[in-house]
mmCIF file of C-alpha atoms and ligand atoms in Angstrom:
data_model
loop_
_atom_site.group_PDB
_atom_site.id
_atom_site.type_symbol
_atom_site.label_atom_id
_atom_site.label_comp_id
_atom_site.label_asym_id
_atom_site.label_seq_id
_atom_site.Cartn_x
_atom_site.Cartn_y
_atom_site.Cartn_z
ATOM 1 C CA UNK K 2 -28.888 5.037 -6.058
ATOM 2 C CA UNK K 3 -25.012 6.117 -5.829
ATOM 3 C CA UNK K 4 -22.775 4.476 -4.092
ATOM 4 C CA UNK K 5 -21.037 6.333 -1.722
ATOM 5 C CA UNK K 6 -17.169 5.616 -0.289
ATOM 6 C CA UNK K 7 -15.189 6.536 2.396
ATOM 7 C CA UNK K 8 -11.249 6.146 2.020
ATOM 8 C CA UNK K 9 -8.764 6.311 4.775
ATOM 9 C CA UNK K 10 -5.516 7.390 3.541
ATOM 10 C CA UNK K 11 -6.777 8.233 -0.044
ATOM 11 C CA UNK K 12 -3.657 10.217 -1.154
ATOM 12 C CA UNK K 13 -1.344 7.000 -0.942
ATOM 13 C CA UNK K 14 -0.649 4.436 -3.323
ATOM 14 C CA UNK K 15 -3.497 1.998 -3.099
ATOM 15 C CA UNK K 16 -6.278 5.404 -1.983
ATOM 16 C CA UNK K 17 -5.811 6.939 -5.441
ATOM 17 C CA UNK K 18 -5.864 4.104 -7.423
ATOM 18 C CA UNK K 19 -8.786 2.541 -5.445
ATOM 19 C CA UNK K 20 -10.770 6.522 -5.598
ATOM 20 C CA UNK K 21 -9.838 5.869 -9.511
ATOM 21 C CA UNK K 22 -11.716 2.421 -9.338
ATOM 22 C CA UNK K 23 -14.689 3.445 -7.390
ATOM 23 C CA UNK K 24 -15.227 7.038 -9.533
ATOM 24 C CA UNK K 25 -15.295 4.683 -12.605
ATOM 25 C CA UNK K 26 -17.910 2.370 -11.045
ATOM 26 C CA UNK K 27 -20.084 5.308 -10.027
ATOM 27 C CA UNK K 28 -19.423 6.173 -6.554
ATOM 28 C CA UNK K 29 -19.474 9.205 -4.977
ATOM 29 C CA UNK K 30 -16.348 9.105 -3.335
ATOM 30 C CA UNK K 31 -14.911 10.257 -0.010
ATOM 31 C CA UNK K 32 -10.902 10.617 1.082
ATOM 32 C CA UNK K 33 -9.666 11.210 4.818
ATOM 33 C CA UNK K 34 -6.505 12.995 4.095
ATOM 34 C CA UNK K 35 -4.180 14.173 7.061
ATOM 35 C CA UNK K 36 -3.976 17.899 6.863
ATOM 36 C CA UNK K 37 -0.296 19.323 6.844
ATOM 37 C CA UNK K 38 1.585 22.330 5.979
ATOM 38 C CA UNK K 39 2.939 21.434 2.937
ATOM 39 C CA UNK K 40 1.051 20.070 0.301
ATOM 40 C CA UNK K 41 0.441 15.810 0.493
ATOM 41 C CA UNK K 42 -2.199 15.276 -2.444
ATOM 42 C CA UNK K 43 -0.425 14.754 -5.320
ATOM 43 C CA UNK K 44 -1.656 11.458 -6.213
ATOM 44 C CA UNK K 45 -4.959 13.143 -6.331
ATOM 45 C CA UNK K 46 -4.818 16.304 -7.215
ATOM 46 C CA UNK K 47 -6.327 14.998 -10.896
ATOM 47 C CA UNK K 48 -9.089 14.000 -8.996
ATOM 48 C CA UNK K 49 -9.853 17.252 -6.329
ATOM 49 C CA UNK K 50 -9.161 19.524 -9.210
ATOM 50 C CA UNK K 51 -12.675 18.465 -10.649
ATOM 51 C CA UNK K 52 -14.479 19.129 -6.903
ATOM 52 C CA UNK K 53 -15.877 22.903 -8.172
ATOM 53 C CA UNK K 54 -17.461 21.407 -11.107
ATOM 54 C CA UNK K 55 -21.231 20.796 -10.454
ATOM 55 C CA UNK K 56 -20.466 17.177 -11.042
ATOM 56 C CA UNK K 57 -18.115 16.394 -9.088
ATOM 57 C CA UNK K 58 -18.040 12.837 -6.937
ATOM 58 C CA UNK K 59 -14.416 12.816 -5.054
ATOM 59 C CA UNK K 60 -14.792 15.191 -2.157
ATOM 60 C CA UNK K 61 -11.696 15.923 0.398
ATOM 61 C CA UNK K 62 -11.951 15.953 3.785
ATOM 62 C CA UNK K 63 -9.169 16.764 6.346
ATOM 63 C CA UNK K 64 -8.257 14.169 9.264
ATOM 64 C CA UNK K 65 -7.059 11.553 10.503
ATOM 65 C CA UNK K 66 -7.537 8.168 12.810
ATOM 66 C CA UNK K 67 -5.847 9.794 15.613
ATOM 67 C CA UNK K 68 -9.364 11.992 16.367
ATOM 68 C CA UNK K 69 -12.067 9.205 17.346
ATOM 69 C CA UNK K 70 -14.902 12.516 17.428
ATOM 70 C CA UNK K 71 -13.370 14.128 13.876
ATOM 71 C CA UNK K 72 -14.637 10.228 12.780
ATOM 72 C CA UNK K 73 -17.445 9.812 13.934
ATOM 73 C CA UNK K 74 -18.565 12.888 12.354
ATOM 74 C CA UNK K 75 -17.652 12.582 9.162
ATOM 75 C CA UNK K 76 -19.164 9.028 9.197
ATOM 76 C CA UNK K 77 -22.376 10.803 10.467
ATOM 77 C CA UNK K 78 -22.134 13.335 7.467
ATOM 78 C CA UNK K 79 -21.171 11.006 4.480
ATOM 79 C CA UNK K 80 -23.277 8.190 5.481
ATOM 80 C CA UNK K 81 -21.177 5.800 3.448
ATOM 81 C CA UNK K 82 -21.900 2.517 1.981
ATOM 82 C CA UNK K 83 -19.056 1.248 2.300
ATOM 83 C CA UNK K 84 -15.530 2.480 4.309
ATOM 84 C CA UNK K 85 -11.445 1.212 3.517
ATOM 85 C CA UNK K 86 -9.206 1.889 6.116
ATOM 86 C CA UNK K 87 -6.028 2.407 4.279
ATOM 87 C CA UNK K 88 -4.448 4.632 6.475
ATOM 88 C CA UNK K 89 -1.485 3.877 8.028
ATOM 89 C CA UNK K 90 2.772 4.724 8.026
ATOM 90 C CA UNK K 91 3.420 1.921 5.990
ATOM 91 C CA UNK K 92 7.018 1.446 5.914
ATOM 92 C CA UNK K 93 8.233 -0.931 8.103
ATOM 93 C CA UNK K 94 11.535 0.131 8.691
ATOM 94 C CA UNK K 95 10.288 2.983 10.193
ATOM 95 C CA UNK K 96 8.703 1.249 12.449
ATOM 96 C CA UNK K 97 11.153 -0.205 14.488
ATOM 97 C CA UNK K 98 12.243 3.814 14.968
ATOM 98 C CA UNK K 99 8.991 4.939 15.737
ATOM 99 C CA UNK K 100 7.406 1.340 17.490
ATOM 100 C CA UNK K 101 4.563 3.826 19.084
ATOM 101 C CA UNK K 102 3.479 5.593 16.355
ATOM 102 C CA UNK K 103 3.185 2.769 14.063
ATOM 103 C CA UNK K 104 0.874 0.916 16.928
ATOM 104 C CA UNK K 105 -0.943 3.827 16.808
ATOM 105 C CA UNK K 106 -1.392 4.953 13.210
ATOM 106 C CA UNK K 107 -1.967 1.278 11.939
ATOM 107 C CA UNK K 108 -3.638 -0.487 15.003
ATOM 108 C CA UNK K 109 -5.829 1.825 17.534
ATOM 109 C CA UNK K 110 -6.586 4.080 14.955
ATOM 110 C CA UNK K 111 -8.331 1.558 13.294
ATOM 111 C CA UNK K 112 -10.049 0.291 16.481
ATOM 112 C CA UNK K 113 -11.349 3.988 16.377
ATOM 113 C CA UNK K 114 -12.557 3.791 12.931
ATOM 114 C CA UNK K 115 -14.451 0.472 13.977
ATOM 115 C CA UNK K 116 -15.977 2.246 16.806
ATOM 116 C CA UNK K 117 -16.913 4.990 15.183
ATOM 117 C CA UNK K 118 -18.710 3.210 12.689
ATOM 118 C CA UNK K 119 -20.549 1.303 15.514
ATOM 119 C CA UNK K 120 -21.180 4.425 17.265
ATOM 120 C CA UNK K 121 -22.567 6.072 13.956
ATOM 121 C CA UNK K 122 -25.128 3.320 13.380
ATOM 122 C CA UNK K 123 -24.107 3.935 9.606
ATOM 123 C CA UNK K 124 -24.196 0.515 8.999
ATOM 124 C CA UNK K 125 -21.399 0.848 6.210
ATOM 125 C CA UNK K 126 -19.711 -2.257 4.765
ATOM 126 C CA UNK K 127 -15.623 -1.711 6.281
ATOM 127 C CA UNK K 128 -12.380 -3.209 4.724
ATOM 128 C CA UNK K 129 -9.478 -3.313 7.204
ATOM 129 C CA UNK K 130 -5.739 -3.354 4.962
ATOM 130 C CA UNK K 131 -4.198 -6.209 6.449
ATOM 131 C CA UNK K 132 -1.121 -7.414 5.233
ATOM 132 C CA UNK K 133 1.161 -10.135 4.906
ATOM 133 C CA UNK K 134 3.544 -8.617 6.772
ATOM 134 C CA UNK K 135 1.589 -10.124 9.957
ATOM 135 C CA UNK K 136 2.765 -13.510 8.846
ATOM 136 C CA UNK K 137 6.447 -12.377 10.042
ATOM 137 C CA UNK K 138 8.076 -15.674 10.684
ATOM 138 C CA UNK K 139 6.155 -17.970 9.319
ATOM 139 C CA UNK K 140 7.322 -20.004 6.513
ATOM 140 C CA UNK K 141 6.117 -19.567 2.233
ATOM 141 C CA UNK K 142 3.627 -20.171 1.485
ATOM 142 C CA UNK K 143 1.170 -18.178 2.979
ATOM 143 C CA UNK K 144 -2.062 -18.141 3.159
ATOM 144 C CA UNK K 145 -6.041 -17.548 5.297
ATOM 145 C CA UNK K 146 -4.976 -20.196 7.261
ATOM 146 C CA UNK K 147 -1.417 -19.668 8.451
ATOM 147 C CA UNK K 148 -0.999 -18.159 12.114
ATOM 148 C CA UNK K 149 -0.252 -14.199 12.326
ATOM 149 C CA UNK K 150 3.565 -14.673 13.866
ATOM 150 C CA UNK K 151 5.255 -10.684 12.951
ATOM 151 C CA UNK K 152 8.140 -9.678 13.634
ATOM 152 C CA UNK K 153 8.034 -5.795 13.526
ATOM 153 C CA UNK K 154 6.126 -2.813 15.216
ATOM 154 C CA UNK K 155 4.009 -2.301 11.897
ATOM 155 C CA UNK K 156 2.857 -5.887 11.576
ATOM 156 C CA UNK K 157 2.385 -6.413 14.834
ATOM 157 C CA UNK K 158 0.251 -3.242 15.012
ATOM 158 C CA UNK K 159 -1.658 -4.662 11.570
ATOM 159 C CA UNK K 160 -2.139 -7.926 13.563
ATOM 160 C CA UNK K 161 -4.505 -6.105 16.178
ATOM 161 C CA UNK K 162 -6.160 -4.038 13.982
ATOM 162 C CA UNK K 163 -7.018 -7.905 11.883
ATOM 163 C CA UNK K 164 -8.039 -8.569 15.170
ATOM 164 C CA UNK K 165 -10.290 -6.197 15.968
ATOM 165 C CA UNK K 166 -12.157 -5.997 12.389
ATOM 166 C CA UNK K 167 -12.544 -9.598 13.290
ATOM 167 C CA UNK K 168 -13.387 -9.519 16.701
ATOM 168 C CA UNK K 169 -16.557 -6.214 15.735
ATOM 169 C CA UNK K 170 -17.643 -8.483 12.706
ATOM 170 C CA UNK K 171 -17.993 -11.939 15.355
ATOM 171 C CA UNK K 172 -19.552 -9.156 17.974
ATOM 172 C CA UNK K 173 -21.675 -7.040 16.511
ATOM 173 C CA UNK K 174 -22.777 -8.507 13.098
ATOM 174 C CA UNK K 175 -20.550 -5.701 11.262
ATOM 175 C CA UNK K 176 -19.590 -6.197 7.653
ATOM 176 C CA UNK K 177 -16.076 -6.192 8.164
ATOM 177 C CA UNK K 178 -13.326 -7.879 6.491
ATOM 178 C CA UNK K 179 -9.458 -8.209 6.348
ATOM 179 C CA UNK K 180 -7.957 -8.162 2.853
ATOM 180 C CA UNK K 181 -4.164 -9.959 3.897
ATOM 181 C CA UNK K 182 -2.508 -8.102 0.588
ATOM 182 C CA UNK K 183 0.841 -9.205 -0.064
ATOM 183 C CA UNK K 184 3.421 -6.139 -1.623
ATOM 184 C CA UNK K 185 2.036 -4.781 -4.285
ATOM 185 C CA UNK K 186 3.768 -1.807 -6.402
ATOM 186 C CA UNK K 187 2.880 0.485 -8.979
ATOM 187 C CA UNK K 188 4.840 3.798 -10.380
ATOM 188 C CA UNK K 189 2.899 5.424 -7.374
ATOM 189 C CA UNK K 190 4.887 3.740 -5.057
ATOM 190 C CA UNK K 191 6.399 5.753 -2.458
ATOM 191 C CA UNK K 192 9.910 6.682 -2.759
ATOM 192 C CA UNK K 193 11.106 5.305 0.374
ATOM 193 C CA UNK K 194 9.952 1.403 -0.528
ATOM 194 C CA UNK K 195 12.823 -0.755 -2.215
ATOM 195 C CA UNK K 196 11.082 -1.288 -5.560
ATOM 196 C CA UNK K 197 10.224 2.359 -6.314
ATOM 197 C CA UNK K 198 14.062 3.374 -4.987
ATOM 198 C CA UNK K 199 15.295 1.194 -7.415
ATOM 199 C CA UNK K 200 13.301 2.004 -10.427
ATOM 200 C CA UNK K 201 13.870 5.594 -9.662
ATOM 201 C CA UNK K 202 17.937 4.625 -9.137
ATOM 202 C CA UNK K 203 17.627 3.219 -12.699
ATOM 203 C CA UNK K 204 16.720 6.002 -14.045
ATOM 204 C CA UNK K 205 18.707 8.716 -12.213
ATOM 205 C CA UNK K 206 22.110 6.409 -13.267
ATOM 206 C CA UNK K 207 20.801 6.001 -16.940
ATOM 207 C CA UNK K 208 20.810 9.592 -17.408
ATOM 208 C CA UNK K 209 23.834 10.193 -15.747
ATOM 209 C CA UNK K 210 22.570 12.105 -12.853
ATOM 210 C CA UNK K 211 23.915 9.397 -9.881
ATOM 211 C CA UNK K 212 26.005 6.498 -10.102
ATOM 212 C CA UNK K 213 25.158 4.462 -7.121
ATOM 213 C CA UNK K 214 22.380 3.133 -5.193
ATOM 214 C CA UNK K 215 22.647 2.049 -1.598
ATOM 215 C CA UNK K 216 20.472 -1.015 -0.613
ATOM 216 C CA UNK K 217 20.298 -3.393 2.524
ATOM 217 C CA UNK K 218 18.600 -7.123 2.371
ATOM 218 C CA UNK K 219 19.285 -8.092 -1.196
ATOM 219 C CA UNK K 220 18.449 -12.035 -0.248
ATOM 220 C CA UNK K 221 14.959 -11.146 1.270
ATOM 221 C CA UNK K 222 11.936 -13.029 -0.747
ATOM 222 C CA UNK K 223 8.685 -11.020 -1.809
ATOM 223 C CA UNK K 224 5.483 -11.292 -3.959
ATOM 224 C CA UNK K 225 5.385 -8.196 -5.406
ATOM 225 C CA UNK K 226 2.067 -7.683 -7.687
ATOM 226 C CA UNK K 227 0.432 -4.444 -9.409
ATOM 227 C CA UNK K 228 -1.152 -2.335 -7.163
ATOM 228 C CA UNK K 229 -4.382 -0.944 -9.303
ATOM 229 C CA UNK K 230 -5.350 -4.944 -9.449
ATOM 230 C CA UNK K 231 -4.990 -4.891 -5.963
ATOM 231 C CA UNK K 232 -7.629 -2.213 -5.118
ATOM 232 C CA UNK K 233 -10.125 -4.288 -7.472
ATOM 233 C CA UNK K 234 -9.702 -7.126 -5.423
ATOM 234 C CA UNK K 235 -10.083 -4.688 -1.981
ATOM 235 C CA UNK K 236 -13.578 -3.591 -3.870
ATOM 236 C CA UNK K 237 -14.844 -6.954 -4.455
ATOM 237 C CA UNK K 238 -14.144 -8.257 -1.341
ATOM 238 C CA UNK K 239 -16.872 -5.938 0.141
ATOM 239 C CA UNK K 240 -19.225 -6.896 -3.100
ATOM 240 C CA UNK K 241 -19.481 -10.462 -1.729
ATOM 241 C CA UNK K 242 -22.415 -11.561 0.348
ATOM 242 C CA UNK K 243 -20.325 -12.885 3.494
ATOM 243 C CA UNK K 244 -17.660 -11.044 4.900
ATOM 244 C CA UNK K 245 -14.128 -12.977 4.921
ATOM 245 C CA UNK K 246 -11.152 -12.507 5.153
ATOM 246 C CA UNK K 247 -8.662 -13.291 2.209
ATOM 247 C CA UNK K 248 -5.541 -13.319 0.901
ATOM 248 C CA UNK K 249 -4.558 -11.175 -2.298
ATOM 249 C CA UNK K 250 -1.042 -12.160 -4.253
ATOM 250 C CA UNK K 251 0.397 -13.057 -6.793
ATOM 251 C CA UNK K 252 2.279 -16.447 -5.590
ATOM 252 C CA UNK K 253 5.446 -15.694 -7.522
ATOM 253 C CA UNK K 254 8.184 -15.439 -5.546
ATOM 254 C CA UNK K 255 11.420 -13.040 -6.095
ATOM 255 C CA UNK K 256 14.463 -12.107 -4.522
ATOM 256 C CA UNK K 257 15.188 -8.233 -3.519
ATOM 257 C CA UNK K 258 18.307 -8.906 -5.895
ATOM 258 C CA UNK K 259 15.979 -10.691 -8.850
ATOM 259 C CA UNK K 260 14.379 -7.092 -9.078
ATOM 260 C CA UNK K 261 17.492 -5.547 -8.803
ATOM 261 C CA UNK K 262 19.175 -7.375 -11.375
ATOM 262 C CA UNK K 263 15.779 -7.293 -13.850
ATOM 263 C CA UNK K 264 15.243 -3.122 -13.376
ATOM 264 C CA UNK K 265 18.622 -2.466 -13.951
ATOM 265 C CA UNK K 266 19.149 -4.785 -16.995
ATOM 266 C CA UNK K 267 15.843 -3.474 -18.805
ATOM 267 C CA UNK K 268 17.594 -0.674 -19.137
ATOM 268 C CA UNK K 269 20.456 -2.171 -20.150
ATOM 269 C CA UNK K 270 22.728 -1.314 -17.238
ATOM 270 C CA UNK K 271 24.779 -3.892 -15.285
ATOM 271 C CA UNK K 272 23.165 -3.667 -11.722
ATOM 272 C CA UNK K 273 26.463 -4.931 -10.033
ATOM 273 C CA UNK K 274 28.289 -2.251 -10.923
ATOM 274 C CA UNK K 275 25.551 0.564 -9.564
ATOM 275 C CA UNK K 276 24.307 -1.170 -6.298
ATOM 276 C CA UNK K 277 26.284 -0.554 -3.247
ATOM 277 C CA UNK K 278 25.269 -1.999 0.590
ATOM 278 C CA UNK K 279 24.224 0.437 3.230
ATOM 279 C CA UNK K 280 24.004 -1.336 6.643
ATOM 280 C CA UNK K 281 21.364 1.343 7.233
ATOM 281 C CA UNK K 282 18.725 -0.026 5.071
ATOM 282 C CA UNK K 283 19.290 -3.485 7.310
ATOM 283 C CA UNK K 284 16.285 -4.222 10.238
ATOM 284 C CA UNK K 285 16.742 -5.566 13.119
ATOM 285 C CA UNK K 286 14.934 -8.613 12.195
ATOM 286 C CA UNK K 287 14.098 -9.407 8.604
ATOM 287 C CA UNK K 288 10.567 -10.848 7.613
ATOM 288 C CA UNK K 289 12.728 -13.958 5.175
ATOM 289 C CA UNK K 290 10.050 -14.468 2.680
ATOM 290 C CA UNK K 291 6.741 -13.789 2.133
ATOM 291 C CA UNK K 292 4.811 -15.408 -1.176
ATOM 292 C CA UNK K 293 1.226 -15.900 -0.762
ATOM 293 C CA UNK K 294 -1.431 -18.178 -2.077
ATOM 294 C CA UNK K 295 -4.494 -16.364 -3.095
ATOM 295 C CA UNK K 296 -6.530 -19.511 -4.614
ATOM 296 C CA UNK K 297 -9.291 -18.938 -1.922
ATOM 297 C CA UNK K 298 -9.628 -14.776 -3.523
ATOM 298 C CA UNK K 299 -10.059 -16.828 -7.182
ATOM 299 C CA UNK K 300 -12.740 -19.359 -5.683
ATOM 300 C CA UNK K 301 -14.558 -16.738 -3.703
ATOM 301 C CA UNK K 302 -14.766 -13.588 -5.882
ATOM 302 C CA UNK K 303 -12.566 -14.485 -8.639
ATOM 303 C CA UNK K 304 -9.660 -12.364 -8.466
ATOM 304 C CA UNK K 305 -6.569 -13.454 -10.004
ATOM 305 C CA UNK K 306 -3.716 -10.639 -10.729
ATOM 306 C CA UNK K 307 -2.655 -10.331 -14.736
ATOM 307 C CA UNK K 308 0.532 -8.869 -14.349
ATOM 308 C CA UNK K 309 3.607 -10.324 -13.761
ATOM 309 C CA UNK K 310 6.808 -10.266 -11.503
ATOM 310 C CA UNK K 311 9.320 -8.864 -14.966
ATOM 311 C CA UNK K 312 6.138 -6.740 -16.389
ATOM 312 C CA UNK K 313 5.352 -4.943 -12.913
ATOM 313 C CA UNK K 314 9.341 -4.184 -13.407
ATOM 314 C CA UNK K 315 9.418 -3.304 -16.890
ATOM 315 C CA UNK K 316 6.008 -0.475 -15.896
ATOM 316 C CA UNK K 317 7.702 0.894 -13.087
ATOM 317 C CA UNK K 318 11.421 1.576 -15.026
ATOM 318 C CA UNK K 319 9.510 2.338 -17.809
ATOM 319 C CA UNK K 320 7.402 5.092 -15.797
ATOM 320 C CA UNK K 321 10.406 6.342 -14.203
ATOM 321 C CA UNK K 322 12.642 7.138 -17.234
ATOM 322 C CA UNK K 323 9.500 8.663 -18.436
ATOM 323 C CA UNK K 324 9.129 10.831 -15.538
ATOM 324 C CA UNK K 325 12.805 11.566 -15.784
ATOM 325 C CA UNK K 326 12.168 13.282 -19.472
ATOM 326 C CA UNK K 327 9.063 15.131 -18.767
ATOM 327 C CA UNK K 328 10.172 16.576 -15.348
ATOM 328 C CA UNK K 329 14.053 16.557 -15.432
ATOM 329 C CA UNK K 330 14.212 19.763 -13.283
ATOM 330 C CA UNK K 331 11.838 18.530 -10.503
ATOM 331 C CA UNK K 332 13.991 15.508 -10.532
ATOM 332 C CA UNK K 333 17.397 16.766 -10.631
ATOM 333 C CA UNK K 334 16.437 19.080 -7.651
ATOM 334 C CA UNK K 335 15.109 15.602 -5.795
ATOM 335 C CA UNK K 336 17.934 13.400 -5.788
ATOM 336 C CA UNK K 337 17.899 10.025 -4.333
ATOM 337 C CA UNK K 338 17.012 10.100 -0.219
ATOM 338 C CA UNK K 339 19.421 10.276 2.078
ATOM 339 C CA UNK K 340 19.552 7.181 4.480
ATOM 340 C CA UNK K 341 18.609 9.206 7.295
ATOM 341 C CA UNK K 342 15.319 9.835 5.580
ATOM 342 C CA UNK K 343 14.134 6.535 4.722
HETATM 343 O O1 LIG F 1 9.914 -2.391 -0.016
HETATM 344 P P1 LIG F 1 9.984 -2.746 1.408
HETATM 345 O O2 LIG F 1 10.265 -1.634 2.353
HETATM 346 O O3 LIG F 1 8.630 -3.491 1.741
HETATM 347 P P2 LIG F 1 8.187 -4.473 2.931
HETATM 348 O O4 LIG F 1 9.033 -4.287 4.144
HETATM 349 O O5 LIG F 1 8.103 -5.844 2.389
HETATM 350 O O6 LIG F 1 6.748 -3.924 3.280
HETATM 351 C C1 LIG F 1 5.801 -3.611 2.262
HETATM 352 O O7 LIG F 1 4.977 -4.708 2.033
HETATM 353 C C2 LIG F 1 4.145 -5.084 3.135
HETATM 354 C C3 LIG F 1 3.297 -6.263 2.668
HETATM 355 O O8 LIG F 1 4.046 -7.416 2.838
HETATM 356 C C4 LIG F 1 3.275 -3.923 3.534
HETATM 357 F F1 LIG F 1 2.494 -4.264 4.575
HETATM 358 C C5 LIG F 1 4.149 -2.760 3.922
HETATM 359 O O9 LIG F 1 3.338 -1.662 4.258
HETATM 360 C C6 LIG F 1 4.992 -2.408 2.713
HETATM 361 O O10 LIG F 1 4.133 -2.006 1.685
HETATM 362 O O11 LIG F 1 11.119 -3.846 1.650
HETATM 363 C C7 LIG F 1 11.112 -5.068 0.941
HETATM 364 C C8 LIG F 1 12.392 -5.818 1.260
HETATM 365 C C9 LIG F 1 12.681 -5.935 2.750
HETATM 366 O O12 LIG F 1 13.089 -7.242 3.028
HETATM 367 C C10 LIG F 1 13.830 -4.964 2.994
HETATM 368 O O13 LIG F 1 14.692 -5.329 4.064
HETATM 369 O O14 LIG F 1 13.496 -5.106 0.724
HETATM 370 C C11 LIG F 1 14.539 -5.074 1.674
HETATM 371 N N1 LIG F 1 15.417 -3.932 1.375
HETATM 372 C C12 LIG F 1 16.734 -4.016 1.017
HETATM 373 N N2 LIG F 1 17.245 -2.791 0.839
HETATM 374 C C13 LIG F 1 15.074 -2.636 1.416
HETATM 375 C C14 LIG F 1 16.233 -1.915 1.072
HETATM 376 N N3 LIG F 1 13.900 -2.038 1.690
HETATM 377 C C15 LIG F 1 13.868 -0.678 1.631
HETATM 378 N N4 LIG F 1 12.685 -0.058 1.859
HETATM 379 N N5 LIG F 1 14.978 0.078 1.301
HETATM 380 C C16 LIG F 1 16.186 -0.506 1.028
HETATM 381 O O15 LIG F 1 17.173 0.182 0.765
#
């Protein structure tokens, strides 16, 4: 019998790449996307472009987690095996901006996803995206057992909804876990996140269309993996036979500056002469370091991410200098973001 999925936020990052995943395993596969005005489905347009043909399996539907009815419908109508709440703003320094949005996008609205679920009687399997930006202050590094201590709207919002997935799978026997993924990138990252600015920076000053790049934190301490592992590891998390909760990461840890200094030099720029400070790009409290240890994901479903801190860097300045070549038009008419829309 096929499989069938429902993804929350299926035109980001980690919902294409996870709709890629699931199409290849067989599923029939189902994307909440927020409607708007302007067109927001780029990442998978390669996939809705096949929905006329007679066998199609990736099927659109309009929405969002602010509309508890609009979900349980569509949970009624899909029936779905299995559900990922991916949904969510997920850049934090917009959350200090927009504090009640982010509690709402990233923590009731998946309360309402739980609860529609219930309500449904579906009986689907459910994957909550925590991440390790709930550990906030706590020291490196981290892992399933270290306390949830953030220190900004959006992790504090991701705590609850970890919370909650916990508290429906303790009340009401639900199949819910929390996968607690640490930052993981990909040449789908959005623009606004410091990785994908500064692989798209490399390019844009290696073709001589900018010179500069304007960065906050350079000192802050990440784990940054490669996002399509990442959404294999989401998948078999709901494969295993007890629900838990678990920790995805790479455990290597790196500097905002290391990946400065490594995009710029692959190609073969000097990143200290292109990388100027914006106090703009500064929060008003910095999560220090965050490096996680992901032995239990090994143990328990053997996951273990392939790529590497300097190969993750070497795809993502890669992709962008390719981009540059093949769509130098669409790119010189986007130039860098302004602060004021980051
Ligand atoms: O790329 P970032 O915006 O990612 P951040 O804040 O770590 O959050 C990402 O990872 C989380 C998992 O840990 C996810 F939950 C979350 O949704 C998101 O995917 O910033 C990384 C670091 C920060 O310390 C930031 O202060 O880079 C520093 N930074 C320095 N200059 C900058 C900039 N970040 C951004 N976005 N832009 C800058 O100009």
């Amino acid at each position: 019998m096929t499989k069938r999925a429902l993804i929350t936020g299926v035109t980001g990052q980690d919902g294409s790449y996870l709709a890629e995943l699931l199409l290849t395993k067989g599923y029939e596969v189902h994307g909440l996307a927020r409607r708007t005005s302007s067109v927001n489905t780029s990442r998978v347009a390669h996939l809705v472009e096949d929905t006329h043909a007679p066998d199609c399996r990736f099927f659109l539907h309009r929405g969002d987690l602010s509309d508890g009815g609009r979900l349980l419908s569509l949970l009624q109508q899909v029936r779905p095996d299995e559900v990922y709440n991916l949904a969510a703003e997920s850049y934090v320094g917009a959350s200090f901006e927009e504090p009640e949005h982010a509690g709402e996008a990233a923590g009731v609205g998946a309360v309402r996803l739980l609860e529609a679920l219930r309500m449904s009687g579906v009986g689907a399997r459910f994957y909550q995206a925590g991440s390790s930006e709930m550990y906030g202050a706590e020291p490196p590094p981290q892992s399933e057992d270290t306390p949830l201590r953030p220190r900004s709207p959006y992790g504090a919002a991701k705590a609850y909804a970890h919370w909650l997935t916990t508290t429906y799978r303790e009340s009401y026997g639900m199949h819910a876990v929390n996968g607690i993924l640490f930052n993981h990138e990909s040449p789908r990252r959005g623009e606004v996140f410091v990785t994908r600015k500064v692989t798209r920076a490399v390019a844009r000053i290696q073709a001589g269309l900018d010179d500069f790049v304007y960065l906050g934190n350079l000192d802050a301490v990440r784990d940054w993996g490669y996002a399509p592992e990442y959404v294999e590891g989401m998948w078999r998390m709901l494969q295993a036979d007890e629900p838990e909760d678990l920790v995805l990461a790479t455990g290597e840890r790196a500097t905002v500056r290391d990946f400065v200094a490594a995009a710029f030099d692959h190609a073969g720029l000097d990143w200290e002469k292109h990388v100027r400070f914006d106090e703009r790009y500064l929060r008003p409290v910095e999560v220090d370091a965050l490096v996680g240890d992901a032995s239990r994901a090994e143990q328990r479903i053997g996951w273990k991410p392939e790529v590497r801190f300097a190969e993750l860097v070497r795809i993502m300045v890669d992709a962008d200098i390719e981009a540059l070549k093949h769509e130098g038009r669409h790119w010189i008419d986007r130039p860098q973001l302004p602060a004021w829309q980051d």
